[in-house]
Amino acid sequence: MAIKRLERMSYKAERLVARLLGLKPTQKHAPFDVIGEGCAYEVKAVSALALTGSNKIHIEDGAWARKQAFLAEYGLNGILIVVVIAGRNDVAVYRVPLTKQHLRISTIIKTGTRIA
C-alpha cells in the first residue's frame, strides 16, 4: 500500500513539473520524466520528513548510466527537479543541474533555483 502511495505521489510530481514547464511527461520507463527543448528533467518527489536524517537523493548505478548515455546521444542537459511536499497545499519545487549521482536535498534547497 505504501509503495502505491509513493508511486502516485511521484506521478503527480511529474505531472506538476511538466505543467510548470509547459511540457508533457514521458512514458513510464523512459530515462527521464520530462523532456523539453535542450533539457531532460529527472523529477524526484520527497516529503518534508525527508529533510531530516539522511536526506539524500540517490540514482542507482544502472539508471545513472542510462541517463548519461541518453544525454550524450541526444546532446541534452540533465536537470534534477525536486518537489518537496510539506502538506496538501504546501509544495516547493527546486531545480539544479543533474551532475552527480548522489545529492543532498538540503543542498538542493540551498543552492538550487526555486521554480514554484
PDB file of C-alpha atoms in Angstrom:
ATOM      1  CA  MET A   1       0.000   0.000   0.000  1.00  0.00           C
ATOM      2  CA  ALA A   2       2.810   2.430   0.873  1.00  0.00           C
ATOM      3  CA  ILE A   3       4.574   1.752  -2.441  1.00  0.00           C
ATOM      4  CA  LYS A   4       1.423   2.561  -4.413  1.00  0.00           C
ATOM      5  CA  ARG A   5       1.080   5.824  -2.479  1.00  0.00           C
ATOM      6  CA  LEU A   6       4.709   6.720  -3.280  1.00  0.00           C
ATOM      7  CA  GLU A   7       4.156   5.902  -6.956  1.00  0.00           C
ATOM      8  CA  ARG A   8       1.075   8.154  -7.030  1.00  0.00           C
ATOM      9  CA  MET A   9       2.989  10.958  -5.314  1.00  0.00           C
ATOM     10  CA  SER A  10       5.805  10.569  -7.828  1.00  0.00           C
ATOM     11  CA  TYR A  11       3.432  10.571 -10.807  1.00  0.00           C
ATOM     12  CA  LYS A  12       1.665  13.696  -9.519  1.00  0.00           C
ATOM     13  CA  ALA A  13       5.034  15.435  -9.078  1.00  0.00           C
ATOM     14  CA  GLU A  14       5.994  14.579 -12.672  1.00  0.00           C
ATOM     15  CA  ARG A  15       2.705  15.994 -13.984  1.00  0.00           C
ATOM     16  CA  LEU A  16       3.112  19.145 -11.858  1.00  0.00           C
ATOM     17  CA  VAL A  17       6.621  19.765 -13.198  1.00  0.00           C
ATOM     18  CA  ALA A  18       5.562  19.098 -16.783  1.00  0.00           C
ATOM     19  CA  ARG A  19       2.721  21.608 -16.387  1.00  0.00           C
ATOM     20  CA  LEU A  20       5.064  24.208 -14.834  1.00  0.00           C
ATOM     21  CA  LEU A  21       7.445  23.800 -17.767  1.00  0.00           C
ATOM     22  CA  GLY A  22       4.696  23.749 -20.389  1.00  0.00           C
ATOM     23  CA  LEU A  23       5.644  20.210 -21.449  1.00  0.00           C
ATOM     24  CA  LYS A  24       4.264  16.672 -21.238  1.00  0.00           C
ATOM     25  CA  PRO A  25       5.607  13.836 -19.079  1.00  0.00           C
ATOM     26  CA  THR A  26       7.342  10.955 -20.870  1.00  0.00           C
ATOM     27  CA  GLN A  27       6.259   7.306 -20.874  1.00  0.00           C
ATOM     28  CA  LYS A  28       6.650   5.293 -17.666  1.00  0.00           C
ATOM     29  CA  HIS A  29      10.036   3.634 -18.343  1.00  0.00           C
ATOM     30  CA  ALA A  30      11.740   6.483 -20.206  1.00  0.00           C
ATOM     31  CA  PRO A  31      15.213   7.517 -18.951  1.00  0.00           C
ATOM     32  CA  PHE A  32      13.863  10.937 -17.892  1.00  0.00           C
ATOM     33  CA  ASP A  33      10.468  12.075 -16.624  1.00  0.00           C
ATOM     34  CA  VAL A  34      10.065  15.191 -18.799  1.00  0.00           C
ATOM     35  CA  ILE A  35      11.961  16.190 -21.941  1.00  0.00           C
ATOM     36  CA  GLY A  36      11.948  19.677 -23.416  1.00  0.00           C
ATOM     37  CA  GLU A  37      13.990  21.925 -25.680  1.00  0.00           C
ATOM     38  CA  GLY A  38      17.615  21.011 -24.946  1.00  0.00           C
ATOM     39  CA  CYS A  39      16.918  19.576 -21.474  1.00  0.00           C
ATOM     40  CA  ALA A  40      15.928  16.288 -19.914  1.00  0.00           C
ATOM     41  CA  TYR A  41      14.337  16.560 -16.476  1.00  0.00           C
ATOM     42  CA  GLU A  42      14.517  13.949 -13.729  1.00  0.00           C
ATOM     43  CA  VAL A  43      11.779  14.580 -11.163  1.00  0.00           C
ATOM     44  CA  LYS A  44      12.047  13.408  -7.557  1.00  0.00           C
ATOM     45  CA  ALA A  45       9.230  13.873  -5.062  1.00  0.00           C
ATOM     46  CA  VAL A  46      10.059  13.948  -1.356  1.00  0.00           C
ATOM     47  CA  SER A  47       8.035  14.656   1.734  1.00  0.00           C
ATOM     48  CA  ALA A  48       9.099  17.280   4.240  1.00  0.00           C
ATOM     49  CA  LEU A  49      10.079  14.385   6.535  1.00  0.00           C
ATOM     50  CA  ALA A  50      12.914  13.592   4.106  1.00  0.00           C
ATOM     51  CA  LEU A  51      14.563  16.862   5.124  1.00  0.00           C
ATOM     52  CA  THR A  52      15.583  15.248   8.426  1.00  0.00           C
ATOM     53  CA  GLY A  53      18.059  12.434   8.753  1.00  0.00           C
ATOM     54  CA  SER A  54      19.946  11.133   5.721  1.00  0.00           C
ATOM     55  CA  ASN A  55      18.048  13.370   3.237  1.00  0.00           C
ATOM     56  CA  LYS A  56      19.843  12.192   0.070  1.00  0.00           C
ATOM     57  CA  ILE A  57      18.595  11.556  -3.426  1.00  0.00           C
ATOM     58  CA  HIS A  58      20.377   8.596  -4.937  1.00  0.00           C
ATOM     59  CA  ILE A  59      20.166   7.431  -8.548  1.00  0.00           C
ATOM     60  CA  GLU A  60      21.086   3.749  -8.892  1.00  0.00           C
ATOM     61  CA  ASP A  61      24.173   2.853 -10.962  1.00  0.00           C
ATOM     62  CA  GLY A  62      22.268   1.299 -13.880  1.00  0.00           C
ATOM     63  CA  ALA A  63      19.782   4.178 -14.083  1.00  0.00           C
ATOM     64  CA  TRP A  64      22.627   6.710 -13.872  1.00  0.00           C
ATOM     65  CA  ALA A  65      24.436   5.023 -16.783  1.00  0.00           C
ATOM     66  CA  ARG A  66      21.235   5.016 -18.897  1.00  0.00           C
ATOM     67  CA  LYS A  67      20.612   8.691 -18.128  1.00  0.00           C
ATOM     68  CA  GLN A  68      24.173   9.692 -19.020  1.00  0.00           C
ATOM     69  CA  ALA A  69      24.048   7.693 -22.276  1.00  0.00           C
ATOM     70  CA  PHE A  70      20.697   9.295 -23.188  1.00  0.00           C
ATOM     71  CA  LEU A  71      22.026  12.817 -22.538  1.00  0.00           C
ATOM     72  CA  ALA A  72      25.137  12.138 -24.630  1.00  0.00           C
ATOM     73  CA  GLU A  73      23.195  10.556 -27.503  1.00  0.00           C
ATOM     74  CA  TYR A  74      20.728  13.428 -27.844  1.00  0.00           C
ATOM     75  CA  GLY A  75      23.005  16.286 -26.738  1.00  0.00           C
ATOM     76  CA  LEU A  76      20.749  17.332 -23.849  1.00  0.00           C
ATOM     77  CA  ASN A  77      21.446  18.939 -20.484  1.00  0.00           C
ATOM     78  CA  GLY A  78      20.318  16.952 -17.458  1.00  0.00           C
ATOM     79  CA  ILE A  79      18.258  18.800 -14.858  1.00  0.00           C
ATOM     80  CA  LEU A  80      17.124  17.441 -11.483  1.00  0.00           C
ATOM     81  CA  ILE A  81      13.827  18.784 -10.203  1.00  0.00           C
ATOM     82  CA  VAL A  82      12.954  18.098  -6.567  1.00  0.00           C
ATOM     83  CA  VAL A  83       9.356  18.520  -5.459  1.00  0.00           C
ATOM     84  CA  VAL A  84       9.222  18.931  -1.662  1.00  0.00           C
ATOM     85  CA  ILE A  85       5.754  18.159  -0.346  1.00  0.00           C
ATOM     86  CA  ALA A  86       5.153  19.553   3.135  1.00  0.00           C
ATOM     87  CA  GLY A  87       1.365  19.334   3.024  1.00  0.00           C
ATOM     88  CA  ARG A  88      -1.618  19.105   0.704  1.00  0.00           C
ATOM     89  CA  ASN A  89      -1.290  22.761  -0.356  1.00  0.00           C
ATOM     90  CA  ASP A  90       2.340  23.310   0.636  1.00  0.00           C
ATOM     91  CA  VAL A  91       4.675  22.302  -2.202  1.00  0.00           C
ATOM     92  CA  ALA A  92       8.044  23.737  -3.202  1.00  0.00           C
ATOM     93  CA  VAL A  93       9.840  22.900  -6.457  1.00  0.00           C
ATOM     94  CA  TYR A  94      13.618  23.272  -6.878  1.00  0.00           C
ATOM     95  CA  ARG A  95      15.840  22.873  -9.947  1.00  0.00           C
ATOM     96  CA  VAL A  96      19.572  22.017 -10.124  1.00  0.00           C
ATOM     97  CA  PRO A  97      21.840  20.637 -12.857  1.00  0.00           C
ATOM     98  CA  LEU A  98      21.990  16.837 -12.794  1.00  0.00           C
ATOM     99  CA  THR A  99      25.738  16.452 -12.407  1.00  0.00           C
ATOM    100  CA  LYS A 100      26.018  13.952  -9.560  1.00  0.00           C
ATOM    101  CA  GLN A 101      24.530  10.566  -8.807  1.00  0.00           C
ATOM    102  CA  HIS A 102      24.039  11.401  -5.112  1.00  0.00           C
ATOM    103  CA  LEU A 103      22.698  14.750  -3.917  1.00  0.00           C
ATOM    104  CA  ARG A 104      21.580  16.055  -0.539  1.00  0.00           C
ATOM    105  CA  ILE A 105      18.095  17.532  -0.536  1.00  0.00           C
ATOM    106  CA  SER A 106      19.204  20.298   1.850  1.00  0.00           C
ATOM    107  CA  THR A 107      21.960  21.308  -0.618  1.00  0.00           C
ATOM    108  CA  ILE A 108      19.455  21.358  -3.486  1.00  0.00           C
ATOM    109  CA  ILE A 109      17.208  23.668  -1.476  1.00  0.00           C
ATOM    110  CA  LYS A 110      20.130  25.982  -0.579  1.00  0.00           C
ATOM    111  CA  THR A 111      21.809  26.141  -3.990  1.00  0.00           C
ATOM    112  CA  GLY A 112      19.026  25.305  -6.425  1.00  0.00           C
ATOM    113  CA  THR A 113      16.608  27.628  -8.163  1.00  0.00           C
ATOM    114  CA  ARG A 114      13.101  27.600  -6.733  1.00  0.00           C
ATOM    115  CA  ILE A 115      10.632  27.443  -9.619  1.00  0.00           C
ATOM    116  CA  ALA A 116       7.408  27.094  -7.622  1.00  0.00           C
TER     117      ALA A 116
END
